[in-house]
Short mmCIF file of C-alpha atoms in Angstrom, two decimals:
data_model
loop_
_atom_site.label_atom_id
_atom_site.label_comp_id
_atom_site.label_asym_id
_atom_site.label_seq_id
_atom_site.Cartn_x
_atom_site.Cartn_y
_atom_site.Cartn_z
CA UNK A 209 10.56 6.31 -30.69
CA UNK A 210 11.29 7.28 -27.13
CA UNK A 211 11.85 4.73 -24.44
CA UNK A 212 10.55 5.40 -20.99
CA UNK A 213 13.58 4.02 -19.16
CA UNK A 214 17.21 4.26 -20.17
CA UNK A 215 19.33 1.19 -20.79
CA UNK A 216 21.65 2.18 -17.98
CA UNK A 217 18.78 2.36 -15.48
CA UNK A 218 17.43 -1.05 -16.52
CA UNK A 219 20.89 -2.64 -16.22
CA UNK A 220 21.50 -0.97 -12.84
CA UNK A 221 18.18 -2.13 -11.39
CA UNK A 222 18.53 -5.68 -12.71
CA UNK A 223 22.11 -5.84 -11.42
CA UNK A 224 21.05 -4.63 -7.98
CA UNK A 225 18.49 -7.41 -7.77
CA UNK A 226 20.64 -10.17 -9.29
CA UNK A 227 23.59 -9.40 -7.00
CA UNK A 228 21.32 -9.38 -3.95
CA UNK A 229 21.68 -5.67 -3.20
CA UNK A 230 17.91 -5.08 -3.01
CA UNK A 231 14.48 -6.73 -3.39
CA UNK A 232 11.78 -6.16 -6.01
CA UNK A 233 9.74 -4.05 -3.58
CA UNK A 234 12.77 -2.12 -2.39
CA UNK A 235 13.83 -1.30 -5.95
CA UNK A 236 10.24 -0.44 -6.84
CA UNK A 237 10.04 2.10 -4.05
CA UNK A 238 13.55 3.44 -4.60
CA UNK A 239 13.05 4.13 -8.33
CA UNK A 240 9.25 4.56 -8.31
CA UNK A 241 8.83 1.82 -10.93
CA UNK A 242 6.25 -0.98 -10.73
CA UNK A 243 7.68 -4.23 -9.34
CA UNK A 244 6.19 -6.14 -12.30
CA UNK A 245 8.33 -4.09 -14.72
CA UNK A 246 11.43 -4.76 -12.63
CA UNK A 247 10.61 -8.50 -12.58
CA UNK A 248 10.41 -8.44 -16.39
CA UNK A 249 13.83 -6.79 -16.66
CA UNK A 250 15.37 -9.23 -14.20
CA UNK A 251 13.88 -12.24 -16.04
CA UNK A 252 15.19 -10.91 -19.36
CA UNK A 253 18.65 -10.44 -17.82
CA UNK A 254 18.58 -13.96 -16.34
CA UNK A 255 17.59 -15.54 -19.66
CA UNK A 256 19.58 -13.41 -22.10
CA UNK A 257 22.16 -11.45 -20.11
CA UNK A 258 22.28 -7.82 -19.10
CA UNK A 259 23.02 -6.80 -22.69
CA UNK A 260 19.44 -7.73 -23.61
CA UNK A 261 18.20 -4.78 -21.54
CA UNK A 262 19.97 -2.26 -23.72
CA UNK A 263 17.68 -0.31 -26.02
CA UNK A 264 17.89 -1.58 -29.57
CA UNK A 265 18.05 1.35 -31.94
CA UNK A 266 18.01 -0.64 -35.16
CA UNK A 267 14.89 -2.10 -36.68
CA UNK A 268 15.05 -5.87 -36.63
CA UNK A 269 13.39 -8.16 -39.15
CA UNK A 270 11.99 -11.43 -37.84
CA UNK A 271 11.33 -14.58 -39.85
CA UNK A 272 7.87 -16.11 -40.05
CA UNK A 273 9.23 -19.19 -38.25
CA UNK A 274 10.46 -17.05 -35.36
CA UNK A 275 7.10 -15.26 -35.11
CA UNK A 276 5.26 -18.60 -35.17
CA UNK A 277 7.56 -19.94 -32.44
CA UNK A 278 6.81 -16.92 -30.24
CA UNK A 279 3.05 -17.10 -30.82
CA UNK A 280 3.05 -20.86 -30.30
CA UNK A 281 4.97 -20.60 -27.04
CA UNK A 282 2.70 -17.82 -25.80
CA UNK A 283 -0.53 -19.66 -26.66
CA UNK A 284 0.62 -23.03 -25.31
CA UNK A 285 2.18 -21.84 -22.07
CA UNK A 286 0.48 -20.19 -19.15
CA UNK A 287 3.15 -17.55 -18.69
CA UNK A 288 2.42 -13.93 -19.47
CA UNK A 289 3.56 -11.78 -22.37
CA UNK A 290 6.36 -10.29 -20.31
CA UNK A 291 8.02 -13.63 -19.63
CA UNK A 292 7.56 -14.78 -23.24
CA UNK A 293 9.13 -11.51 -24.39
CA UNK A 294 12.03 -12.01 -21.97
CA UNK A 295 12.56 -15.57 -23.21
CA UNK A 296 12.73 -14.51 -26.87
CA UNK A 297 14.45 -11.14 -26.19
CA UNK A 298 11.70 -9.05 -27.77
CA UNK A 299 9.24 -6.52 -26.38
CA UNK A 300 5.95 -7.60 -24.78
CA UNK A 301 4.10 -5.39 -27.25
CA UNK A 302 5.62 -7.43 -30.08
CA UNK A 303 4.27 -10.65 -28.54
CA UNK A 304 0.85 -9.04 -28.24
CA UNK A 305 0.92 -7.72 -31.81
CA UNK A 306 1.96 -11.01 -33.41
CA UNK A 307 -0.57 -12.98 -31.35
CA UNK A 308 -3.42 -10.66 -32.35
CA UNK A 309 -2.37 -10.78 -36.01
CA UNK A 310 -2.24 -14.57 -35.88
CA UNK A 311 -5.64 -14.83 -34.20
CA UNK A 312 -7.25 -12.49 -36.73
CA UNK A 313 -5.62 -13.64 -39.94
CA UNK A 314 -3.83 -16.91 -39.28
CA UNK A 315 -0.22 -17.53 -40.23
CA UNK A 316 -0.47 -15.43 -43.40
CA UNK A 317 -0.90 -12.35 -41.22
CA UNK A 318 2.66 -12.88 -39.93
CA UNK A 319 4.19 -12.66 -43.40
CA UNK A 320 6.32 -9.59 -44.12
CA UNK A 321 4.37 -6.79 -45.74
CA UNK A 322 5.97 -4.85 -48.55
CA UNK A 323 5.97 -1.16 -47.61
CA UNK A 324 5.29 1.80 -49.83
CA UNK A 325 3.15 2.52 -52.84
CA UNK A 326 3.13 -0.12 -55.58
CA UNK A 327 5.04 0.69 -58.75
CA UNK A 328 3.06 1.75 -61.83
CA UNK A 329 4.61 -0.98 -63.90
CA UNK A 330 6.18 -3.87 -62.05
CA UNK A 331 9.78 -4.58 -62.97
CA UNK A 332 10.60 -8.17 -63.79
CA UNK A 333 13.95 -8.32 -62.12
CA UNK A 334 15.61 -10.95 -60.01
CA UNK A 335 14.89 -8.86 -56.93
CA UNK A 336 11.17 -8.76 -57.73
CA UNK A 337 11.10 -12.54 -58.12
CA UNK A 338 12.74 -12.97 -54.71
CA UNK A 339 10.29 -10.56 -53.08
CA UNK A 340 7.41 -12.53 -54.54
CA UNK A 341 8.80 -15.73 -52.96
CA UNK A 342 9.03 -14.06 -49.54
CA UNK A 343 5.25 -13.74 -49.28
CA UNK A 344 4.47 -17.48 -49.32
CA UNK A 345 4.40 -19.99 -46.50
CA UNK A 346 6.06 -23.37 -46.72
CA UNK A 347 4.00 -26.51 -46.17
CA UNK A 348 5.69 -26.97 -42.79
CA UNK A 349 4.77 -23.44 -41.72
CA UNK A 350 1.16 -23.96 -42.85
CA UNK A 351 0.96 -27.22 -40.89
CA UNK A 352 2.45 -25.66 -37.76
CA UNK A 353 0.05 -22.74 -38.08
CA UNK A 354 -2.95 -25.07 -38.30
CA UNK A 355 -1.80 -26.83 -35.14
CA UNK A 356 -1.41 -23.46 -33.43
CA UNK A 357 -4.91 -22.42 -34.49
CA UNK A 358 -6.36 -25.67 -33.14
CA UNK A 359 -4.43 -25.32 -29.86
CA UNK A 360 -5.64 -21.74 -29.46
CA UNK A 361 -9.24 -22.81 -30.11
CA UNK A 362 -8.95 -25.65 -27.56
CA UNK A 363 -7.57 -23.23 -24.95
CA UNK A 364 -10.39 -20.80 -25.72
CA UNK A 365 -13.02 -23.54 -25.32
CA UNK A 366 -11.44 -24.74 -22.07
CA UNK A 367 -11.65 -21.20 -20.68
CA UNK A 368 -15.29 -20.92 -21.76
CA UNK A 369 -16.04 -24.22 -20.00
CA UNK A 370 -14.34 -23.06 -16.80
CA UNK A 371 -16.32 -19.82 -16.86
CA UNK A 372 -19.57 -21.67 -17.57
CA UNK A 373 -18.94 -24.04 -14.65
CA UNK A 374 -18.24 -21.13 -12.31
CA UNK A 375 -21.43 -19.39 -13.42
CA UNK A 376 -23.41 -22.63 -12.97
CA UNK A 377 -21.96 -23.12 -9.48
CA UNK A 378 -22.80 -19.55 -8.53
CA UNK A 379 -26.29 -19.59 -10.07
CA UNK A 380 -27.59 -23.19 -9.91
CA UNK A 381 -31.06 -22.22 -11.15
CA UNK A 382 -29.62 -21.32 -14.56
CA UNK A 383 -28.20 -24.41 -16.28
CA UNK A 384 -25.28 -24.16 -18.69
CA UNK A 385 -27.21 -25.75 -21.52
CA UNK A 386 -30.79 -24.60 -22.30
CA UNK A 387 -31.77 -28.18 -23.22
CA UNK A 388 -31.67 -29.18 -19.55
CA UNK A 389 -34.46 -26.79 -18.52
#
């Protein structure tokens, strides 16, 4: 996997901003990088240090609890994916991916998936028993996931109501509810 910007460049740009050597717009023009990307790097550096901007070459495994925390924070707060990613020191695409998985399949979609082709005859070893236990959610995780689902649905309905009110204000001849005709 190639990264578009080197770790050194990210650290240099964030340092320039944090030490007051340049502004977002100045850095954007100097390096020909969108100011929003630079803001994300700076926020990540402020929250987690400059080390967090270094490219991580090892694949990291995240617990279901961590994924639920990220999705919960993203759905409950009004900050964007970039700031959530900076807060948890992960990539914005990871926030997007986990949120979509959660919205499509609930908390079970965040469980680790065993890779590879299944064995012809399963081995009944201690390792197999542990792997089987990995794929289940605790009662606490299920409860938290239900709350998250409800919160996401409430937020979705609130947005629909706001949109409906704006449409009704713009087009008063067309009521929101057909029963009022």
